[in-house]
Amino acid sequence: MTIQEFEQFLAELDDNIAKLEQAAQRTANTTASTEVQKLRTQRDGYVERFFAKLTPWDNVLLARHAQRPYALDYINALCEDFVELHGDRLFGDDGALVGGFARLSGQSVMILGQQKGRDLKERQRRNFGYMKPEGYRKALRLMQLAGKFTKPVISFVDTPGADPNVPSEERGISEAIARNLRELAVLPTPTVAIVIGEGGSGGALGIAVADCVFMLEHSFYSVIAPEGCAAIIARDATKGSEAARWMKVTAHDALTLGLIDGVIKEPLGGAHRDPAATAEAIREAITAALVELTPLTTDELLARRAKRLRGMGRFEPVA
């Protein structure tokens, strides 16, 4: 059973449980109420068993789930006094990147988030989460502003990748991403990044080079979309499910490889099943990271970051 088929099965089961519960409440039938409880227990058992056997491809599909919370959902749930700032001061404003000052758990921070959009109109305005050069330059402007005022930078990563179209190439998207990578490496303020959905290649890295990087349990992080990898390696884009396994794209894979610092557990069934609980788990991870990073001096922070980045990709030979 695929994740889509399971979601449909679960929706039908939830609908039947809700109807039975309403009938039990109208008639005050204790037998029916007991039956409702049994069905809920069975439902939870189905979910636990299914999610215990998730494949990497299932995780990819969950990361792309239409109802999965996006950056603004988490920003609204976690932050107070969010003031969105616009424009890169060079070309224009990129709707795929939202950012601005906010208060998180009483602390002033700079928030960045890649936003996809819910309906077609908003998705077109947000370019489906594909950031353009002006988006990365806006992000850089806001990160440097945070550095100036010594405010931590919190990034919510969720993009299929950087915008691949000709106008973006003409406006220097590769240079914009490269500059962000360089500047993030030496930004004199604590940085925390959370992959909340898709972590697509340089499109994600442009705001995700950080002191601490977390991934939600059912997000993924990869140099290319699994379908793109399959099209190149296997000459067959339909083998994306196999490519997801080859590429080790899941959060637990990234943690095992030392690419991230932690996996944030999602509610049973995925983040879209309980966005509020997911937001609180994210808050706890960010707060814990800032408690560790904030007391460090700038020199200590940069030395720690450099050691972390230089340690990636190093492996010891096995006899």
PDB file of C-alpha atoms in Angstrom:
ATOM      1  CA  MET A   1       0.000   0.000   0.000  1.00  0.00           C
ATOM      2  CA  THR A   2       1.399   3.416  -0.976  1.00  0.00           C
ATOM      3  CA  ILE A   3       1.301   6.423   1.327  1.00  0.00           C
ATOM      4  CA  GLN A   4      -1.452   7.967  -0.822  1.00  0.00           C
ATOM      5  CA  GLU A   5      -3.587   4.818  -0.574  1.00  0.00           C
ATOM      6  CA  PHE A   6      -3.003   4.656   3.170  1.00  0.00           C
ATOM      7  CA  GLU A   7      -3.981   8.321   3.572  1.00  0.00           C
ATOM      8  CA  GLN A   8      -7.233   7.648   1.688  1.00  0.00           C
ATOM      9  CA  PHE A   9      -7.944   4.573   3.812  1.00  0.00           C
ATOM     10  CA  LEU A  10      -7.250   6.579   6.973  1.00  0.00           C
ATOM     11  CA  ALA A  11      -9.523   9.434   5.867  1.00  0.00           C
ATOM     12  CA  GLU A  12     -12.394   7.011   5.271  1.00  0.00           C
ATOM     13  CA  LEU A  13     -11.808   5.333   8.631  1.00  0.00           C
ATOM     14  CA  ASP A  14     -11.691   8.693  10.449  1.00  0.00           C
ATOM     15  CA  ASP A  15     -14.920   9.712   8.733  1.00  0.00           C
ATOM     16  CA  ASN A  16     -16.667   6.515   9.858  1.00  0.00           C
ATOM     17  CA  ILE A  17     -15.370   6.925  13.409  1.00  0.00           C
ATOM     18  CA  ALA A  18     -16.624  10.514  13.510  1.00  0.00           C
ATOM     19  CA  LYS A  19     -20.087   9.488  12.320  1.00  0.00           C
ATOM     20  CA  LEU A  20     -20.285   6.672  14.875  1.00  0.00           C
ATOM     21  CA  GLU A  21     -19.155   9.055  17.620  1.00  0.00           C
ATOM     22  CA  GLN A  22     -21.849  11.572  16.703  1.00  0.00           C
ATOM     23  CA  ALA A  23     -24.484   8.830  16.768  1.00  0.00           C
ATOM     24  CA  ALA A  24     -23.243   7.639  20.167  1.00  0.00           C
ATOM     25  CA  GLN A  25     -23.458  11.177  21.568  1.00  0.00           C
ATOM     26  CA  ARG A  26     -27.003  11.695  20.260  1.00  0.00           C
ATOM     27  CA  THR A  27     -28.293   8.459  21.743  1.00  0.00           C
ATOM     28  CA  ALA A  28     -26.040   8.384  24.827  1.00  0.00           C
ATOM     29  CA  ASN A  29     -25.289   4.782  23.905  1.00  0.00           C
ATOM     30  CA  THR A  30     -22.441   3.463  26.060  1.00  0.00           C
ATOM     31  CA  THR A  31     -21.992   0.409  23.858  1.00  0.00           C
ATOM     32  CA  ALA A  32     -21.480   2.618  20.822  1.00  0.00           C
ATOM     33  CA  SER A  33     -19.027   4.786  22.777  1.00  0.00           C
ATOM     34  CA  THR A  34     -17.028   1.688  23.665  1.00  0.00           C
ATOM     35  CA  GLU A  35     -17.026   0.667  20.006  1.00  0.00           C
ATOM     36  CA  VAL A  36     -15.732   4.109  19.030  1.00  0.00           C
ATOM     37  CA  GLN A  37     -12.847   3.730  21.469  1.00  0.00           C
ATOM     38  CA  LYS A  38     -12.011   0.306  20.049  1.00  0.00           C
ATOM     39  CA  LEU A  39     -11.997   1.709  16.518  1.00  0.00           C
ATOM     40  CA  ARG A  40      -9.697   4.555  17.570  1.00  0.00           C
ATOM     41  CA  THR A  41      -7.295   2.061  19.127  1.00  0.00           C
ATOM     42  CA  GLN A  42      -7.367  -0.055  15.960  1.00  0.00           C
ATOM     43  CA  ARG A  43      -6.788   3.038  13.839  1.00  0.00           C
ATOM     44  CA  ASP A  44      -3.745   4.038  15.890  1.00  0.00           C
ATOM     45  CA  GLY A  45      -2.441   0.506  15.541  1.00  0.00           C
ATOM     46  CA  TYR A  46      -2.778   0.675  11.745  1.00  0.00           C
ATOM     47  CA  VAL A  47      -0.859   3.957  11.676  1.00  0.00           C
ATOM     48  CA  GLU A  48       1.906   2.678  13.955  1.00  0.00           C
ATOM     49  CA  ARG A  49       2.414  -0.462  11.892  1.00  0.00           C
ATOM     50  CA  PHE A  50       2.387   1.403   8.596  1.00  0.00           C
ATOM     51  CA  PHE A  51       4.797   4.103   9.733  1.00  0.00           C
ATOM     52  CA  ALA A  52       7.135   1.536  11.248  1.00  0.00           C
ATOM     53  CA  LYS A  53       7.779   0.266   7.710  1.00  0.00           C
ATOM     54  CA  LEU A  54       8.036   3.556   5.804  1.00  0.00           C
ATOM     55  CA  THR A  55      10.350   3.519   2.807  1.00  0.00           C
ATOM     56  CA  PRO A  56      12.572   6.480   1.840  1.00  0.00           C
ATOM     57  CA  TRP A  57      10.142   7.202  -0.993  1.00  0.00           C
ATOM     58  CA  ASP A  58       7.241   7.311   1.471  1.00  0.00           C
ATOM     59  CA  ASN A  59       9.201   9.961   3.382  1.00  0.00           C
ATOM     60  CA  VAL A  60       9.667  11.953   0.187  1.00  0.00           C
ATOM     61  CA  LEU A  61       5.917  11.853  -0.473  1.00  0.00           C
ATOM     62  CA  LEU A  62       5.142  12.870   3.114  1.00  0.00           C
ATOM     63  CA  ALA A  63       7.571  15.792   2.821  1.00  0.00           C
ATOM     64  CA  ARG A  64       5.580  16.929  -0.235  1.00  0.00           C
ATOM     65  CA  HIS A  65       2.159  16.319   1.336  1.00  0.00           C
ATOM     66  CA  ALA A  66      -0.306  19.021   0.277  1.00  0.00           C
ATOM     67  CA  GLN A  67      -1.484  19.575   3.873  1.00  0.00           C
ATOM     68  CA  ARG A  68       1.975  19.602   5.441  1.00  0.00           C
ATOM     69  CA  PRO A  69       2.597  22.817   7.425  1.00  0.00           C
ATOM     70  CA  TYR A  70       4.696  25.402   5.614  1.00  0.00           C
ATOM     71  CA  ALA A  71       7.108  28.007   6.965  1.00  0.00           C
ATOM     72  CA  LEU A  72       4.457  30.655   7.626  1.00  0.00           C
ATOM     73  CA  ASP A  73       2.358  28.119   9.543  1.00  0.00           C
ATOM     74  CA  TYR A  74       5.254  27.542  11.919  1.00  0.00           C
ATOM     75  CA  ILE A  75       6.159  31.219  12.091  1.00  0.00           C
ATOM     76  CA  ASN A  76       2.589  32.110  13.069  1.00  0.00           C
ATOM     77  CA  ALA A  77       2.464  29.282  15.614  1.00  0.00           C
ATOM     78  CA  LEU A  78       5.845  29.939  17.219  1.00  0.00           C
ATOM     79  CA  CYS A  79       6.505  33.656  16.923  1.00  0.00           C
ATOM     80  CA  GLU A  80       5.111  36.896  18.223  1.00  0.00           C
ATOM     81  CA  ASP A  81       5.444  40.357  16.681  1.00  0.00           C
ATOM     82  CA  PHE A  82       6.640  39.022  13.318  1.00  0.00           C
ATOM     83  CA  VAL A  83       7.509  41.968  11.064  1.00  0.00           C
ATOM     84  CA  GLU A  84       8.072  40.812   7.499  1.00  0.00           C
ATOM     85  CA  LEU A  85      10.766  42.643   5.549  1.00  0.00           C
ATOM     86  CA  HIS A  86      10.776  42.749   1.755  1.00  0.00           C
ATOM     87  CA  GLY A  87      13.141  43.225  -1.153  1.00  0.00           C
ATOM     88  CA  ASP A  88      16.809  42.679  -1.910  1.00  0.00           C
ATOM     89  CA  ARG A  89      17.500  46.389  -2.619  1.00  0.00           C
ATOM     90  CA  LEU A  90      18.773  45.393  -6.066  1.00  0.00           C
ATOM     91  CA  PHE A  91      15.996  43.923  -8.191  1.00  0.00           C
ATOM     92  CA  GLY A  92      12.795  43.105  -6.372  1.00  0.00           C
ATOM     93  CA  ASP A  93      11.012  40.997  -3.782  1.00  0.00           C
ATOM     94  CA  ASP A  94      10.881  37.201  -3.992  1.00  0.00           C
ATOM     95  CA  GLY A  95       7.677  35.726  -2.610  1.00  0.00           C
ATOM     96  CA  ALA A  96       9.301  32.300  -2.173  1.00  0.00           C
ATOM     97  CA  LEU A  97      11.331  33.688   0.747  1.00  0.00           C
ATOM     98  CA  VAL A  98       9.660  35.287   3.756  1.00  0.00           C
ATOM     99  CA  GLY A  99      11.733  36.875   6.472  1.00  0.00           C
ATOM    100  CA  GLY A 100      11.826  39.433   9.218  1.00  0.00           C
ATOM    101  CA  PHE A 101      12.316  40.085  12.915  1.00  0.00           C
ATOM    102  CA  ALA A 102      10.137  38.271  15.439  1.00  0.00           C
ATOM    103  CA  ARG A 103      10.094  37.146  19.044  1.00  0.00           C
ATOM    104  CA  LEU A 104      10.418  33.423  19.718  1.00  0.00           C
ATOM    105  CA  SER A 105       9.986  32.291  23.335  1.00  0.00           C
ATOM    106  CA  GLY A 106      10.660  35.878  24.407  1.00  0.00           C
ATOM    107  CA  GLN A 107      13.900  36.198  22.408  1.00  0.00           C
ATOM    108  CA  SER A 108      14.314  38.525  19.453  1.00  0.00           C
ATOM    109  CA  VAL A 109      15.365  36.583  16.336  1.00  0.00           C
ATOM    110  CA  MET A 110      15.562  36.917  12.567  1.00  0.00           C
ATOM    111  CA  ILE A 111      13.254  34.425  10.871  1.00  0.00           C
ATOM    112  CA  LEU A 112      13.722  33.155   7.310  1.00  0.00           C
ATOM    113  CA  GLY A 113      11.382  30.698   5.620  1.00  0.00           C
ATOM    114  CA  GLN A 114      10.855  29.210   2.183  1.00  0.00           C
ATOM    115  CA  GLN A 115       7.149  29.318   1.374  1.00  0.00           C
ATOM    116  CA  LYS A 116       5.362  27.286  -1.317  1.00  0.00           C
ATOM    117  CA  GLY A 117       1.766  28.480  -1.119  1.00  0.00           C
ATOM    118  CA  ARG A 118      -1.507  26.621  -0.643  1.00  0.00           C
ATOM    119  CA  ASP A 119      -3.672  27.391  -3.664  1.00  0.00           C
ATOM    120  CA  LEU A 120      -2.645  27.901  -7.290  1.00  0.00           C
ATOM    121  CA  LYS A 121      -2.701  31.696  -7.093  1.00  0.00           C
ATOM    122  CA  GLU A 122      -0.448  31.790  -4.042  1.00  0.00           C
ATOM    123  CA  ARG A 123       1.813  29.084  -5.429  1.00  0.00           C
ATOM    124  CA  GLN A 124       2.369  31.138  -8.557  1.00  0.00           C
ATOM    125  CA  ARG A 125       3.158  34.190  -6.414  1.00  0.00           C
ATOM    126  CA  ARG A 126       5.570  32.095  -4.337  1.00  0.00           C
ATOM    127  CA  ASN A 127       6.987  30.402  -7.464  1.00  0.00           C
ATOM    128  CA  PHE A 128       6.130  27.034  -5.875  1.00  0.00           C
ATOM    129  CA  GLY A 129       8.928  27.540  -3.356  1.00  0.00           C
ATOM    130  CA  TYR A 130      11.685  27.924  -5.971  1.00  0.00           C
ATOM    131  CA  MET A 131      13.719  30.930  -4.832  1.00  0.00           C
ATOM    132  CA  LYS A 132      15.143  33.339  -7.399  1.00  0.00           C
ATOM    133  CA  PRO A 133      18.405  35.335  -7.103  1.00  0.00           C
ATOM    134  CA  GLU A 134      16.586  38.210  -5.428  1.00  0.00           C
ATOM    135  CA  GLY A 135      15.309  35.761  -2.805  1.00  0.00           C
ATOM    136  CA  TYR A 136      18.822  34.692  -1.847  1.00  0.00           C
ATOM    137  CA  ARG A 137      19.987  38.308  -1.853  1.00  0.00           C
ATOM    138  CA  LYS A 138      17.042  39.259   0.341  1.00  0.00           C
ATOM    139  CA  ALA A 139      17.977  36.421   2.689  1.00  0.00           C
ATOM    140  CA  LEU A 140      21.583  37.645   2.760  1.00  0.00           C
ATOM    141  CA  ARG A 141      20.486  41.209   3.503  1.00  0.00           C
ATOM    142  CA  LEU A 142      18.354  40.009   6.420  1.00  0.00           C
ATOM    143  CA  MET A 143      21.062  37.692   7.766  1.00  0.00           C
ATOM    144  CA  GLN A 144      23.611  40.506   7.697  1.00  0.00           C
ATOM    145  CA  LEU A 145      21.078  42.750   9.440  1.00  0.00           C
ATOM    146  CA  ALA A 146      20.711  40.084  12.133  1.00  0.00           C
ATOM    147  CA  GLY A 147      24.493  39.920  12.434  1.00  0.00           C
ATOM    148  CA  LYS A 148      24.692  43.684  12.860  1.00  0.00           C
ATOM    149  CA  PHE A 149      22.262  43.573  15.790  1.00  0.00           C
ATOM    150  CA  THR A 150      23.540  40.202  17.121  1.00  0.00           C
ATOM    151  CA  LYS A 151      20.195  38.449  16.700  1.00  0.00           C
ATOM    152  CA  PRO A 152      20.060  34.681  16.057  1.00  0.00           C
ATOM    153  CA  VAL A 153      18.948  33.571  12.590  1.00  0.00           C
ATOM    154  CA  ILE A 154      16.309  30.824  12.372  1.00  0.00           C
ATOM    155  CA  SER A 155      15.721  29.297   8.913  1.00  0.00           C
ATOM    156  CA  PHE A 156      12.821  27.095   7.842  1.00  0.00           C
ATOM    157  CA  VAL A 157      13.935  25.125   4.788  1.00  0.00           C
ATOM    158  CA  ASP A 158      11.327  23.806   2.349  1.00  0.00           C
ATOM    159  CA  THR A 159      12.120  23.996  -1.364  1.00  0.00           C
ATOM    160  CA  PRO A 160      12.383  21.607  -4.313  1.00  0.00           C
ATOM    161  CA  GLY A 161      15.453  23.613  -5.343  1.00  0.00           C
ATOM    162  CA  ALA A 162      16.535  27.000  -6.653  1.00  0.00           C
ATOM    163  CA  ASP A 163      14.679  28.501  -9.609  1.00  0.00           C
ATOM    164  CA  PRO A 164      16.163  26.894 -12.759  1.00  0.00           C
ATOM    165  CA  ASN A 165      14.759  29.256 -15.379  1.00  0.00           C
ATOM    166  CA  VAL A 166      16.767  31.457 -17.772  1.00  0.00           C
ATOM    167  CA  PRO A 167      15.903  34.823 -16.132  1.00  0.00           C
ATOM    168  CA  SER A 168      17.315  33.575 -12.826  1.00  0.00           C
ATOM    169  CA  GLU A 169      20.476  32.411 -14.556  1.00  0.00           C
ATOM    170  CA  GLU A 170      20.757  35.813 -16.235  1.00  0.00           C
ATOM    171  CA  ARG A 171      20.477  37.541 -12.866  1.00  0.00           C
ATOM    172  CA  GLY A 172      23.195  35.371 -11.331  1.00  0.00           C
ATOM    173  CA  ILE A 173      21.467  32.775  -9.184  1.00  0.00           C
ATOM    174  CA  SER A 174      24.584  30.623  -8.864  1.00  0.00           C
ATOM    175  CA  GLU A 175      26.593  33.588  -7.583  1.00  0.00           C
ATOM    176  CA  ALA A 176      23.797  34.534  -5.181  1.00  0.00           C
ATOM    177  CA  ILE A 177      23.714  31.055  -3.632  1.00  0.00           C
ATOM    178  CA  ALA A 178      27.520  30.841  -3.501  1.00  0.00           C
ATOM    179  CA  ARG A 179      27.729  34.188  -1.747  1.00  0.00           C
ATOM    180  CA  ASN A 180      25.179  33.063   0.839  1.00  0.00           C
ATOM    181  CA  LEU A 181      27.201  29.917   1.535  1.00  0.00           C
ATOM    182  CA  ARG A 182      30.306  32.006   2.073  1.00  0.00           C
ATOM    183  CA  GLU A 183      28.646  34.661   4.212  1.00  0.00           C
ATOM    184  CA  LEU A 184      26.728  32.152   6.326  1.00  0.00           C
ATOM    185  CA  ALA A 185      30.017  30.445   7.173  1.00  0.00           C
ATOM    186  CA  VAL A 186      31.285  33.637   8.833  1.00  0.00           C
ATOM    187  CA  LEU A 187      28.056  35.262  10.048  1.00  0.00           C
ATOM    188  CA  PRO A 188      28.829  36.567  13.567  1.00  0.00           C
ATOM    189  CA  THR A 189      25.599  35.393  15.192  1.00  0.00           C
ATOM    190  CA  PRO A 190      24.065  31.996  16.072  1.00  0.00           C
ATOM    191  CA  THR A 191      22.243  30.267  13.217  1.00  0.00           C
ATOM    192  CA  VAL A 192      19.750  27.398  13.356  1.00  0.00           C
ATOM    193  CA  ALA A 193      18.143  25.737  10.321  1.00  0.00           C
ATOM    194  CA  ILE A 194      15.241  23.295  10.272  1.00  0.00           C
ATOM    195  CA  VAL A 195      14.335  21.274   7.175  1.00  0.00           C
ATOM    196  CA  ILE A 196      10.543  21.105   7.464  1.00  0.00           C
ATOM    197  CA  GLY A 197       9.739  19.519   4.098  1.00  0.00           C
ATOM    198  CA  GLU A 198      11.873  19.340   0.995  1.00  0.00           C
ATOM    199  CA  GLY A 199      15.548  20.202   1.337  1.00  0.00           C
ATOM    200  CA  GLY A 200      16.449  20.514  -2.312  1.00  0.00           C
ATOM    201  CA  SER A 201      20.117  20.966  -3.193  1.00  0.00           C
ATOM    202  CA  GLY A 202      21.683  24.443  -3.316  1.00  0.00           C
ATOM    203  CA  GLY A 203      18.206  25.895  -3.118  1.00  0.00           C
ATOM    204  CA  ALA A 204      18.101  24.696   0.464  1.00  0.00           C
ATOM    205  CA  LEU A 205      21.765  25.313   1.305  1.00  0.00           C
ATOM    206  CA  GLY A 206      21.402  28.996   0.456  1.00  0.00           C
ATOM    207  CA  ILE A 207      19.740  29.532   3.842  1.00  0.00           C
ATOM    208  CA  ALA A 208      20.776  26.313   5.643  1.00  0.00           C
ATOM    209  CA  VAL A 209      24.505  26.583   6.390  1.00  0.00           C
ATOM    210  CA  ALA A 210      24.097  26.869  10.147  1.00  0.00           C
ATOM    211  CA  ASP A 211      25.550  26.161  13.570  1.00  0.00           C
ATOM    212  CA  CYS A 212      22.772  23.635  14.185  1.00  0.00           C
ATOM    213  CA  VAL A 213      20.724  21.897  11.500  1.00  0.00           C
ATOM    214  CA  PHE A 214      17.639  19.852  12.341  1.00  0.00           C
ATOM    215  CA  MET A 215      15.254  17.893  10.163  1.00  0.00           C
ATOM    216  CA  LEU A 216      11.661  16.972  10.817  1.00  0.00           C
ATOM    217  CA  GLU A 217      11.271  13.208  10.912  1.00  0.00           C
ATOM    218  CA  HIS A 218       9.513  12.942   7.544  1.00  0.00           C
ATOM    219  CA  SER A 219      11.404  15.639   5.653  1.00  0.00           C
ATOM    220  CA  PHE A 220      14.211  14.891   3.205  1.00  0.00           C
ATOM    221  CA  TYR A 221      17.511  16.486   2.195  1.00  0.00           C
ATOM    222  CA  SER A 222      19.202  15.746  -1.121  1.00  0.00           C
ATOM    223  CA  VAL A 223      21.472  17.135  -3.816  1.00  0.00           C
ATOM    224  CA  ILE A 224      18.772  16.486  -6.425  1.00  0.00           C
ATOM    225  CA  ALA A 225      15.170  15.294  -6.465  1.00  0.00           C
ATOM    226  CA  PRO A 226      14.968  11.482  -6.520  1.00  0.00           C
ATOM    227  CA  GLU A 227      13.193  11.604  -9.885  1.00  0.00           C
ATOM    228  CA  GLY A 228      16.002  13.726 -11.301  1.00  0.00           C
ATOM    229  CA  CYS A 229      18.613  11.324  -9.974  1.00  0.00           C
ATOM    230  CA  ALA A 230      16.754   8.380 -11.505  1.00  0.00           C
ATOM    231  CA  ALA A 231      16.537  10.171 -14.860  1.00  0.00           C
ATOM    232  CA  ILE A 232      20.314  10.694 -14.861  1.00  0.00           C
ATOM    233  CA  ILE A 233      21.581   7.458 -13.313  1.00  0.00           C
ATOM    234  CA  ALA A 234      18.948   4.956 -14.467  1.00  0.00           C
ATOM    235  CA  ARG A 235      17.729   6.881 -17.505  1.00  0.00           C
ATOM    236  CA  ASP A 236      14.223   6.450 -16.095  1.00  0.00           C
ATOM    237  CA  ALA A 237      12.530   9.194 -14.052  1.00  0.00           C
ATOM    238  CA  THR A 238       9.854   6.727 -12.882  1.00  0.00           C
ATOM    239  CA  LYS A 239      12.446   5.024 -10.677  1.00  0.00           C
ATOM    240  CA  GLY A 240      12.395   7.844  -8.147  1.00  0.00           C
ATOM    241  CA  SER A 241      11.446   5.434  -5.362  1.00  0.00           C
ATOM    242  CA  GLU A 242      14.618   3.427  -5.998  1.00  0.00           C
ATOM    243  CA  ALA A 243      16.728   6.574  -6.256  1.00  0.00           C
ATOM    244  CA  ALA A 244      15.440   7.784  -2.878  1.00  0.00           C
ATOM    245  CA  ARG A 245      16.883   4.613  -1.379  1.00  0.00           C
ATOM    246  CA  TRP A 246      20.210   4.949  -3.230  1.00  0.00           C
ATOM    247  CA  MET A 247      20.636   8.571  -2.216  1.00  0.00           C
ATOM    248  CA  LYS A 248      19.905   8.132   1.513  1.00  0.00           C
ATOM    249  CA  VAL A 249      17.694  11.217   1.635  1.00  0.00           C
ATOM    250  CA  THR A 250      15.832  10.661   4.904  1.00  0.00           C
ATOM    251  CA  ALA A 251      16.379  12.540   8.155  1.00  0.00           C
ATOM    252  CA  HIS A 252      17.784   9.456   9.884  1.00  0.00           C
ATOM    253  CA  ASP A 253      20.180   8.895   6.965  1.00  0.00           C
ATOM    254  CA  ALA A 254      21.414  12.490   7.234  1.00  0.00           C
ATOM    255  CA  LEU A 255      21.897  12.109  10.978  1.00  0.00           C
ATOM    256  CA  THR A 256      23.850   8.861  10.529  1.00  0.00           C
ATOM    257  CA  LEU A 257      26.086  10.564   7.953  1.00  0.00           C
ATOM    258  CA  GLY A 258      26.753  13.469  10.311  1.00  0.00           C
ATOM    259  CA  LEU A 259      25.122  16.064   8.053  1.00  0.00           C
ATOM    260  CA  ILE A 260      22.604  17.278  10.630  1.00  0.00           C
ATOM    261  CA  ASP A 261      22.531  17.645  14.397  1.00  0.00           C
ATOM    262  CA  GLY A 262      19.180  16.101  15.215  1.00  0.00           C
ATOM    263  CA  VAL A 263      15.872  14.704  14.031  1.00  0.00           C
ATOM    264  CA  ILE A 264      12.692  16.317  15.352  1.00  0.00           C
ATOM    265  CA  LYS A 265      10.042  13.653  15.869  1.00  0.00           C
ATOM    266  CA  GLU A 266       6.686  14.266  14.213  1.00  0.00           C
ATOM    267  CA  PRO A 267       3.261  13.261  15.541  1.00  0.00           C
ATOM    268  CA  LEU A 268       2.107   9.806  14.477  1.00  0.00           C
ATOM    269  CA  GLY A 269       0.965  10.076  10.865  1.00  0.00           C
ATOM    270  CA  GLY A 270       3.088  13.116   9.998  1.00  0.00           C
ATOM    271  CA  ALA A 271       3.264  16.823  10.799  1.00  0.00           C
ATOM    272  CA  HIS A 272      -0.012  17.558   8.990  1.00  0.00           C
ATOM    273  CA  ARG A 273      -1.862  15.363  11.526  1.00  0.00           C
ATOM    274  CA  ASP A 274      -0.984  17.681  14.420  1.00  0.00           C
ATOM    275  CA  PRO A 275       0.725  20.928  13.335  1.00  0.00           C
ATOM    276  CA  ALA A 276       0.545  22.417  16.848  1.00  0.00           C
ATOM    277  CA  ALA A 277       2.458  19.507  18.400  1.00  0.00           C
ATOM    278  CA  THR A 278       5.023  19.669  15.588  1.00  0.00           C
ATOM    279  CA  ALA A 279       5.494  23.391  16.168  1.00  0.00           C
ATOM    280  CA  GLU A 280       6.119  22.813  19.874  1.00  0.00           C
ATOM    281  CA  ALA A 281       8.698  20.130  19.090  1.00  0.00           C
ATOM    282  CA  ILE A 282      10.437  22.613  16.779  1.00  0.00           C
ATOM    283  CA  ARG A 283      10.329  25.274  19.500  1.00  0.00           C
ATOM    284  CA  GLU A 284      12.025  22.918  21.945  1.00  0.00           C
ATOM    285  CA  ALA A 285      14.784  22.082  19.451  1.00  0.00           C
ATOM    286  CA  ILE A 286      15.435  25.748  18.604  1.00  0.00           C
ATOM    287  CA  THR A 287      15.410  26.805  22.260  1.00  0.00           C
ATOM    288  CA  ALA A 288      17.854  24.062  23.239  1.00  0.00           C
ATOM    289  CA  ALA A 289      20.179  25.017  20.386  1.00  0.00           C
ATOM    290  CA  LEU A 290      20.135  28.710  21.285  1.00  0.00           C
ATOM    291  CA  VAL A 291      20.816  27.933  24.955  1.00  0.00           C
ATOM    292  CA  GLU A 292      24.011  26.219  23.794  1.00  0.00           C
ATOM    293  CA  LEU A 293      25.028  28.777  21.156  1.00  0.00           C
ATOM    294  CA  THR A 294      24.102  32.162  22.633  1.00  0.00           C
ATOM    295  CA  PRO A 295      26.742  32.240  25.428  1.00  0.00           C
ATOM    296  CA  LEU A 296      29.589  31.659  22.933  1.00  0.00           C
ATOM    297  CA  THR A 297      31.798  34.556  21.894  1.00  0.00           C
ATOM    298  CA  THR A 298      31.994  35.370  18.193  1.00  0.00           C
ATOM    299  CA  ASP A 299      35.414  33.704  17.899  1.00  0.00           C
ATOM    300  CA  GLU A 300      34.155  30.576  19.668  1.00  0.00           C
ATOM    301  CA  LEU A 301      31.038  30.489  17.516  1.00  0.00           C
ATOM    302  CA  LEU A 302      32.958  30.789  14.243  1.00  0.00           C
ATOM    303  CA  ALA A 303      35.552  28.222  15.304  1.00  0.00           C
ATOM    304  CA  ARG A 304      32.793  25.784  16.246  1.00  0.00           C
ATOM    305  CA  ARG A 305      31.018  26.364  12.924  1.00  0.00           C
ATOM    306  CA  ALA A 306      34.220  25.929  10.895  1.00  0.00           C
ATOM    307  CA  LYS A 307      35.012  22.659  12.671  1.00  0.00           C
ATOM    308  CA  ARG A 308      31.497  21.390  12.003  1.00  0.00           C
ATOM    309  CA  LEU A 309      31.575  22.256   8.302  1.00  0.00           C
ATOM    310  CA  ARG A 310      35.102  20.946   7.694  1.00  0.00           C
ATOM    311  CA  GLY A 311      34.219  17.677   9.393  1.00  0.00           C
ATOM    312  CA  MET A 312      31.556  16.848   6.841  1.00  0.00           C
ATOM    313  CA  GLY A 313      32.470  14.237   4.274  1.00  0.00           C
ATOM    314  CA  ARG A 314      35.393  12.845   6.237  1.00  0.00           C
ATOM    315  CA  PHE A 315      35.425   9.123   6.726  1.00  0.00           C
ATOM    316  CA  GLU A 316      37.860   6.785   8.428  1.00  0.00           C
ATOM    317  CA  PRO A 317      39.074   3.777   6.407  1.00  0.00           C
ATOM    318  CA  VAL A 318      37.853   0.417   7.635  1.00  0.00           C
ATOM    319  CA  ALA A 319      40.376  -2.424   7.669  1.00  0.00           C
TER     320      ALA A 319
END
